[in-house]
PDB file of C-alpha atoms in Angstrom:
ATOM      1  CA  UNK A   7      21.811 -25.728 -10.579  1.00 59.00           C
ATOM      2  CA  UNK A   8      24.383 -23.178  -9.385  1.00 63.00           C
ATOM      3  CA  UNK A   9      24.434 -21.401  -6.022  1.00 62.00           C
ATOM      4  CA  UNK A  10      23.089 -18.118  -7.421  1.00 62.00           C
ATOM      5  CA  UNK A  11      20.268 -19.884  -9.230  1.00 61.00           C
ATOM      6  CA  UNK A  12      19.355 -21.675  -6.000  1.00 52.00           C
ATOM      7  CA  UNK A  13      19.333 -18.372  -4.103  1.00 49.00           C
ATOM      8  CA  UNK A  14      17.173 -16.779  -6.813  1.00 51.00           C
ATOM      9  CA  UNK A  15      14.779 -19.706  -6.667  1.00 44.00           C
ATOM     10  CA  UNK A  16      14.489 -19.400  -2.905  1.00 48.00           C
ATOM     11  CA  UNK A  17      13.830 -15.664  -3.156  1.00 49.00           C
ATOM     12  CA  UNK A  18      11.089 -16.183  -5.744  1.00 44.00           C
ATOM     13  CA  UNK A  19       9.389 -18.734  -3.523  1.00 44.00           C
ATOM     14  CA  UNK A  20       7.670 -17.618  -0.338  1.00 41.00           C
ATOM     15  CA  UNK A  21       9.861 -18.561   2.578  1.00 41.00           C
ATOM     16  CA  UNK A  22       8.098 -19.103   5.867  1.00 43.00           C
ATOM     17  CA  UNK A  23       9.629 -18.797   9.320  1.00 43.00           C
ATOM     18  CA  UNK A  24       7.669 -19.185  12.528  1.00 39.00           C
ATOM     19  CA  UNK A  25       8.344 -16.664  15.303  1.00 42.00           C
ATOM     20  CA  UNK A  26       6.222 -17.731  18.257  1.00 40.00           C
ATOM     21  CA  UNK A  27       2.636 -17.396  17.087  1.00 41.00           C
ATOM     22  CA  UNK A  28       3.651 -15.131  14.163  1.00 42.00           C
ATOM     23  CA  UNK A  29       4.876 -16.030  10.723  1.00 43.00           C
ATOM     24  CA  UNK A  30       7.454 -14.083   8.774  1.00 45.00           C
ATOM     25  CA  UNK A  31       6.929 -14.112   4.985  1.00 46.00           C
ATOM     26  CA  UNK A  32       9.534 -13.053   2.431  1.00 47.00           C
ATOM     27  CA  UNK A  33       8.329 -11.956  -0.971  1.00 48.00           C
ATOM     28  CA  UNK A  34      10.262 -12.243  -4.215  1.00 47.00           C
ATOM     29  CA  UNK A  35      11.787  -8.787  -3.685  1.00 52.00           C
ATOM     30  CA  UNK A  36      13.273  -9.828  -0.363  1.00 51.00           C
ATOM     31  CA  UNK A  37      10.853  -7.752   1.716  1.00 50.00           C
ATOM     32  CA  UNK A  38       9.265  -9.421   4.685  1.00 49.00           C
ATOM     33  CA  UNK A  39       5.915  -9.153   6.361  1.00 59.00           C
ATOM     34  CA  UNK A  40       4.461 -10.304   9.666  1.00 72.00           C
ATOM     35  CA  UNK A  41       1.101 -10.739   7.906  1.00 80.00           C
ATOM     36  CA  UNK A  42      -0.065 -14.154   6.786  1.00 82.00           C
ATOM     37  CA  UNK A  43      -0.527 -14.967   3.096  1.00 85.00           C
ATOM     38  CA  UNK A  44      -4.327 -15.035   3.390  1.00 88.00           C
ATOM     39  CA  UNK A  45      -4.354 -11.499   4.863  1.00 88.00           C
ATOM     40  CA  UNK A  46      -1.925 -10.222   2.226  1.00 88.00           C
ATOM     41  CA  UNK A  47      -4.097 -11.643  -0.583  1.00 91.00           C
ATOM     42  CA  UNK A  48      -7.244 -10.196   1.029  1.00 94.00           C
ATOM     43  CA  UNK A  49      -5.650  -6.738   1.186  1.00 95.00           C
ATOM     44  CA  UNK A  50      -4.438  -7.065  -2.397  1.00 95.00           C
ATOM     45  CA  UNK A  51      -7.944  -7.997  -3.563  1.00 95.00           C
ATOM     46  CA  UNK A  52      -9.488  -5.168  -1.559  1.00 96.00           C
ATOM     47  CA  UNK A  53      -7.023  -2.621  -2.971  1.00 96.00           C
ATOM     48  CA  UNK A  54      -7.447  -3.841  -6.556  1.00 96.00           C
ATOM     49  CA  UNK A  55     -11.190  -3.305  -6.250  1.00 95.00           C
ATOM     50  CA  UNK A  56     -10.753   0.033  -4.504  1.00 96.00           C
ATOM     51  CA  UNK A  57      -8.405   1.593  -7.078  1.00 94.00           C
ATOM     52  CA  UNK A  58     -10.619   0.301  -9.904  1.00 93.00           C
ATOM     53  CA  UNK A  59     -13.830   1.740  -8.430  1.00 93.00           C
ATOM     54  CA  UNK A  60     -12.388   5.013  -7.088  1.00 92.00           C
ATOM     55  CA  UNK A  61     -11.622   6.526 -10.502  1.00 91.00           C
ATOM     56  CA  UNK A  62     -14.446   6.420 -13.090  1.00 91.00           C
ATOM     57  CA  UNK A  63     -13.483   4.716 -16.371  1.00 90.00           C
ATOM     58  CA  UNK A  64     -13.829   7.925 -18.415  1.00 92.00           C
ATOM     59  CA  UNK A  65     -11.214   9.665 -16.211  1.00 90.00           C
ATOM     60  CA  UNK A  66      -8.562   6.927 -16.154  1.00 87.00           C
ATOM     61  CA  UNK A  67      -6.533   8.573 -18.920  1.00 88.00           C
ATOM     62  CA  UNK A  68      -6.176  11.650 -16.672  1.00 91.00           C
ATOM     63  CA  UNK A  69      -5.796  10.131 -13.198  1.00 92.00           C
ATOM     64  CA  UNK A  70      -5.217   6.716 -11.697  1.00 92.00           C
ATOM     65  CA  UNK A  71      -4.670   5.277  -8.265  1.00 94.00           C
ATOM     66  CA  UNK A  72      -1.969   2.720  -7.621  1.00 95.00           C
ATOM     67  CA  UNK A  73      -0.582   1.034  -4.558  1.00 96.00           C
ATOM     68  CA  UNK A  74       2.589  -0.759  -3.602  1.00 95.00           C
ATOM     69  CA  UNK A  75       2.993  -3.303  -0.837  1.00 92.00           C
ATOM     70  CA  UNK A  76       6.418  -3.930   0.625  1.00 88.00           C
ATOM     71  CA  UNK A  77       6.869  -5.805   3.836  1.00 84.00           C
ATOM     72  CA  UNK A  78       4.581  -4.329   6.482  1.00 89.00           C
ATOM     73  CA  UNK A  79       3.787  -1.227   4.446  1.00 94.00           C
ATOM     74  CA  UNK A  80       1.273  -0.279   1.778  1.00 96.00           C
ATOM     75  CA  UNK A  81       1.486   3.078   0.001  1.00 96.00           C
ATOM     76  CA  UNK A  82      -1.495   4.464  -1.914  1.00 97.00           C
ATOM     77  CA  UNK A  83      -0.495   6.805  -4.733  1.00 95.00           C
ATOM     78  CA  UNK A  84      -2.294   9.053  -7.201  1.00 94.00           C
ATOM     79  CA  UNK A  85      -0.806   9.325 -10.678  1.00 93.00           C
ATOM     80  CA  UNK A  86      -1.442  11.955 -13.346  1.00 92.00           C
ATOM     81  CA  UNK A  87       0.089  12.436 -16.804  1.00 92.00           C
ATOM     82  CA  UNK A  88       3.468  14.146 -16.577  1.00 88.00           C
ATOM     83  CA  UNK A  89       4.959  16.787 -18.809  1.00 85.00           C
ATOM     84  CA  UNK A  90       6.772  14.169 -20.863  1.00 85.00           C
ATOM     85  CA  UNK A  91       4.693  11.913 -23.055  1.00 82.00           C
ATOM     86  CA  UNK A  92       3.895   8.470 -21.617  1.00 82.00           C
ATOM     87  CA  UNK A  93       5.167   9.475 -18.194  1.00 88.00           C
ATOM     88  CA  UNK A  94       3.025   9.697 -15.051  1.00 91.00           C
ATOM     89  CA  UNK A  95       3.765  11.900 -12.046  1.00 91.00           C
ATOM     90  CA  UNK A  96       3.226  10.151  -8.722  1.00 92.00           C
ATOM     91  CA  UNK A  97       1.816  11.826  -5.619  1.00 91.00           C
ATOM     92  CA  UNK A  98       1.722   9.741  -2.443  1.00 93.00           C
ATOM     93  CA  UNK A  99      -1.668   9.836  -0.728  1.00 94.00           C
ATOM     94  CA  UNK A 100      -1.524   7.516   2.291  1.00 96.00           C
ATOM     95  CA  UNK A 101       0.861   5.139   3.991  1.00 97.00           C
ATOM     96  CA  UNK A 102      -0.535   2.158   5.884  1.00 98.00           C
ATOM     97  CA  UNK A 103       1.966   0.530   8.235  1.00 96.00           C
ATOM     98  CA  UNK A 104       1.398  -2.739  10.121  1.00 93.00           C
ATOM     99  CA  UNK A 105       3.053  -2.657  13.530  1.00 90.00           C
ATOM    100  CA  UNK A 106       2.171  -4.311  16.803  1.00 87.00           C
ATOM    101  CA  UNK A 107      -0.882  -6.065  15.305  1.00 89.00           C
ATOM    102  CA  UNK A 108      -2.398  -2.757  14.134  1.00 94.00           C
ATOM    103  CA  UNK A 109      -2.515  -0.632  11.007  1.00 96.00           C
ATOM    104  CA  UNK A 110      -1.205   2.882  11.505  1.00 97.00           C
ATOM    105  CA  UNK A 111      -2.051   5.514   8.892  1.00 97.00           C
ATOM    106  CA  UNK A 112       0.202   8.334   7.711  1.00 97.00           C
ATOM    107  CA  UNK A 113      -0.456  11.204   5.289  1.00 95.00           C
ATOM    108  CA  UNK A 114       2.037  12.817   2.941  1.00 90.00           C
ATOM    109  CA  UNK A 115       2.717  16.512   3.458  1.00 85.00           C
ATOM    110  CA  UNK A 116       3.883  19.064   0.867  1.00 79.00           C
ATOM    111  CA  UNK A 117       7.520  18.034   1.498  1.00 80.00           C
ATOM    112  CA  UNK A 118       6.725  14.344   0.815  1.00 77.00           C
ATOM    113  CA  UNK A 119       7.234  13.438   4.468  1.00 90.00           C
ATOM    114  CA  UNK A 120       4.921  11.004   6.223  1.00 95.00           C
ATOM    115  CA  UNK A 121       3.016  12.293   9.239  1.00 94.00           C
ATOM    116  CA  UNK A 122       0.780  10.184  11.487  1.00 95.00           C
ATOM    117  CA  UNK A 123      -2.929  10.911  11.104  1.00 95.00           C
ATOM    118  CA  UNK A 124      -4.093  11.405  14.683  1.00 93.00           C
ATOM    119  CA  UNK A 125      -7.824  11.163  13.913  1.00 94.00           C
ATOM    120  CA  UNK A 126      -7.437   7.612  12.582  1.00 95.00           C
ATOM    121  CA  UNK A 127      -6.935   5.340  15.559  1.00 94.00           C
ATOM    122  CA  UNK A 128      -4.661   2.380  14.732  1.00 95.00           C
ATOM    123  CA  UNK A 129      -6.634  -0.851  14.413  1.00 95.00           C
ATOM    124  CA  UNK A 130      -6.183  -4.411  13.208  1.00 93.00           C
ATOM    125  CA  UNK A 131      -8.787  -4.183  10.403  1.00 95.00           C
ATOM    126  CA  UNK A 132      -7.237  -2.864   7.177  1.00 96.00           C
ATOM    127  CA  UNK A 133     -10.636  -2.306   5.579  1.00 96.00           C
ATOM    128  CA  UNK A 134     -11.612  -0.012   8.466  1.00 97.00           C
ATOM    129  CA  UNK A 135      -8.565   2.244   8.099  1.00 97.00           C
ATOM    130  CA  UNK A 136      -8.940   2.314   4.298  1.00 97.00           C
ATOM    131  CA  UNK A 137     -12.550   3.430   4.736  1.00 96.00           C
ATOM    132  CA  UNK A 138     -11.418   6.236   7.047  1.00 96.00           C
ATOM    133  CA  UNK A 139      -8.869   7.374   4.447  1.00 96.00           C
ATOM    134  CA  UNK A 140     -11.644   7.366   1.837  1.00 95.00           C
ATOM    135  CA  UNK A 141     -13.921   9.492   4.063  1.00 94.00           C
ATOM    136  CA  UNK A 142     -10.975  11.808   4.865  1.00 94.00           C
ATOM    137  CA  UNK A 143     -12.712  13.677   7.673  1.00 90.00           C
ATOM    138  CA  UNK A 144      -9.492  15.588   8.460  1.00 87.00           C
ATOM    139  CA  UNK A 145      -8.913  16.679   4.840  1.00 90.00           C
ATOM    140  CA  UNK A 146      -5.315  15.449   4.628  1.00 92.00           C
ATOM    141  CA  UNK A 147      -5.609  12.830   1.871  1.00 93.00           C
ATOM    142  CA  UNK A 148      -7.884  14.019  -0.935  1.00 85.00           C
ATOM    143  CA  UNK A 149      -6.796  17.648  -1.201  1.00 76.00           C
ATOM    144  CA  UNK A 150      -5.626  19.887  -4.008  1.00 69.00           C
ATOM    145  CA  UNK A 151      -1.866  19.594  -4.484  1.00 61.00           C
ATOM    146  CA  UNK A 152       0.600  21.860  -6.217  1.00 55.00           C
TER     147      UNK A 152
END
């Protein structure tokens, strides 16, 4: 096995480094996270269920929700059919960022910049902040977009 193959193999595998009482996980894309594997899988399962239930089956050809996790960040996105056939236009909805043992929530503005959502207090429970995004009491997530 050559050096590059060995490096590729190591990147594909989860590499674990202990930093005090924290663990640093690298995924196959080279991103890292301070979240443990159990928590990452729990969030992934929660999000898979959420995006499946949020959009009724009969509407999934017109709109879908997707998410992407990279390192300490999860971005929830809405997709709709684009002008070109078989292409979907993506509109970011919410950004969840894990920092200092808490999830912080950001909303996308009309210029695709991320702004902190002041009414959602950072907390350690991802499900709690996702529920607050779903309720959208401030009207910054589920709004009509141009």
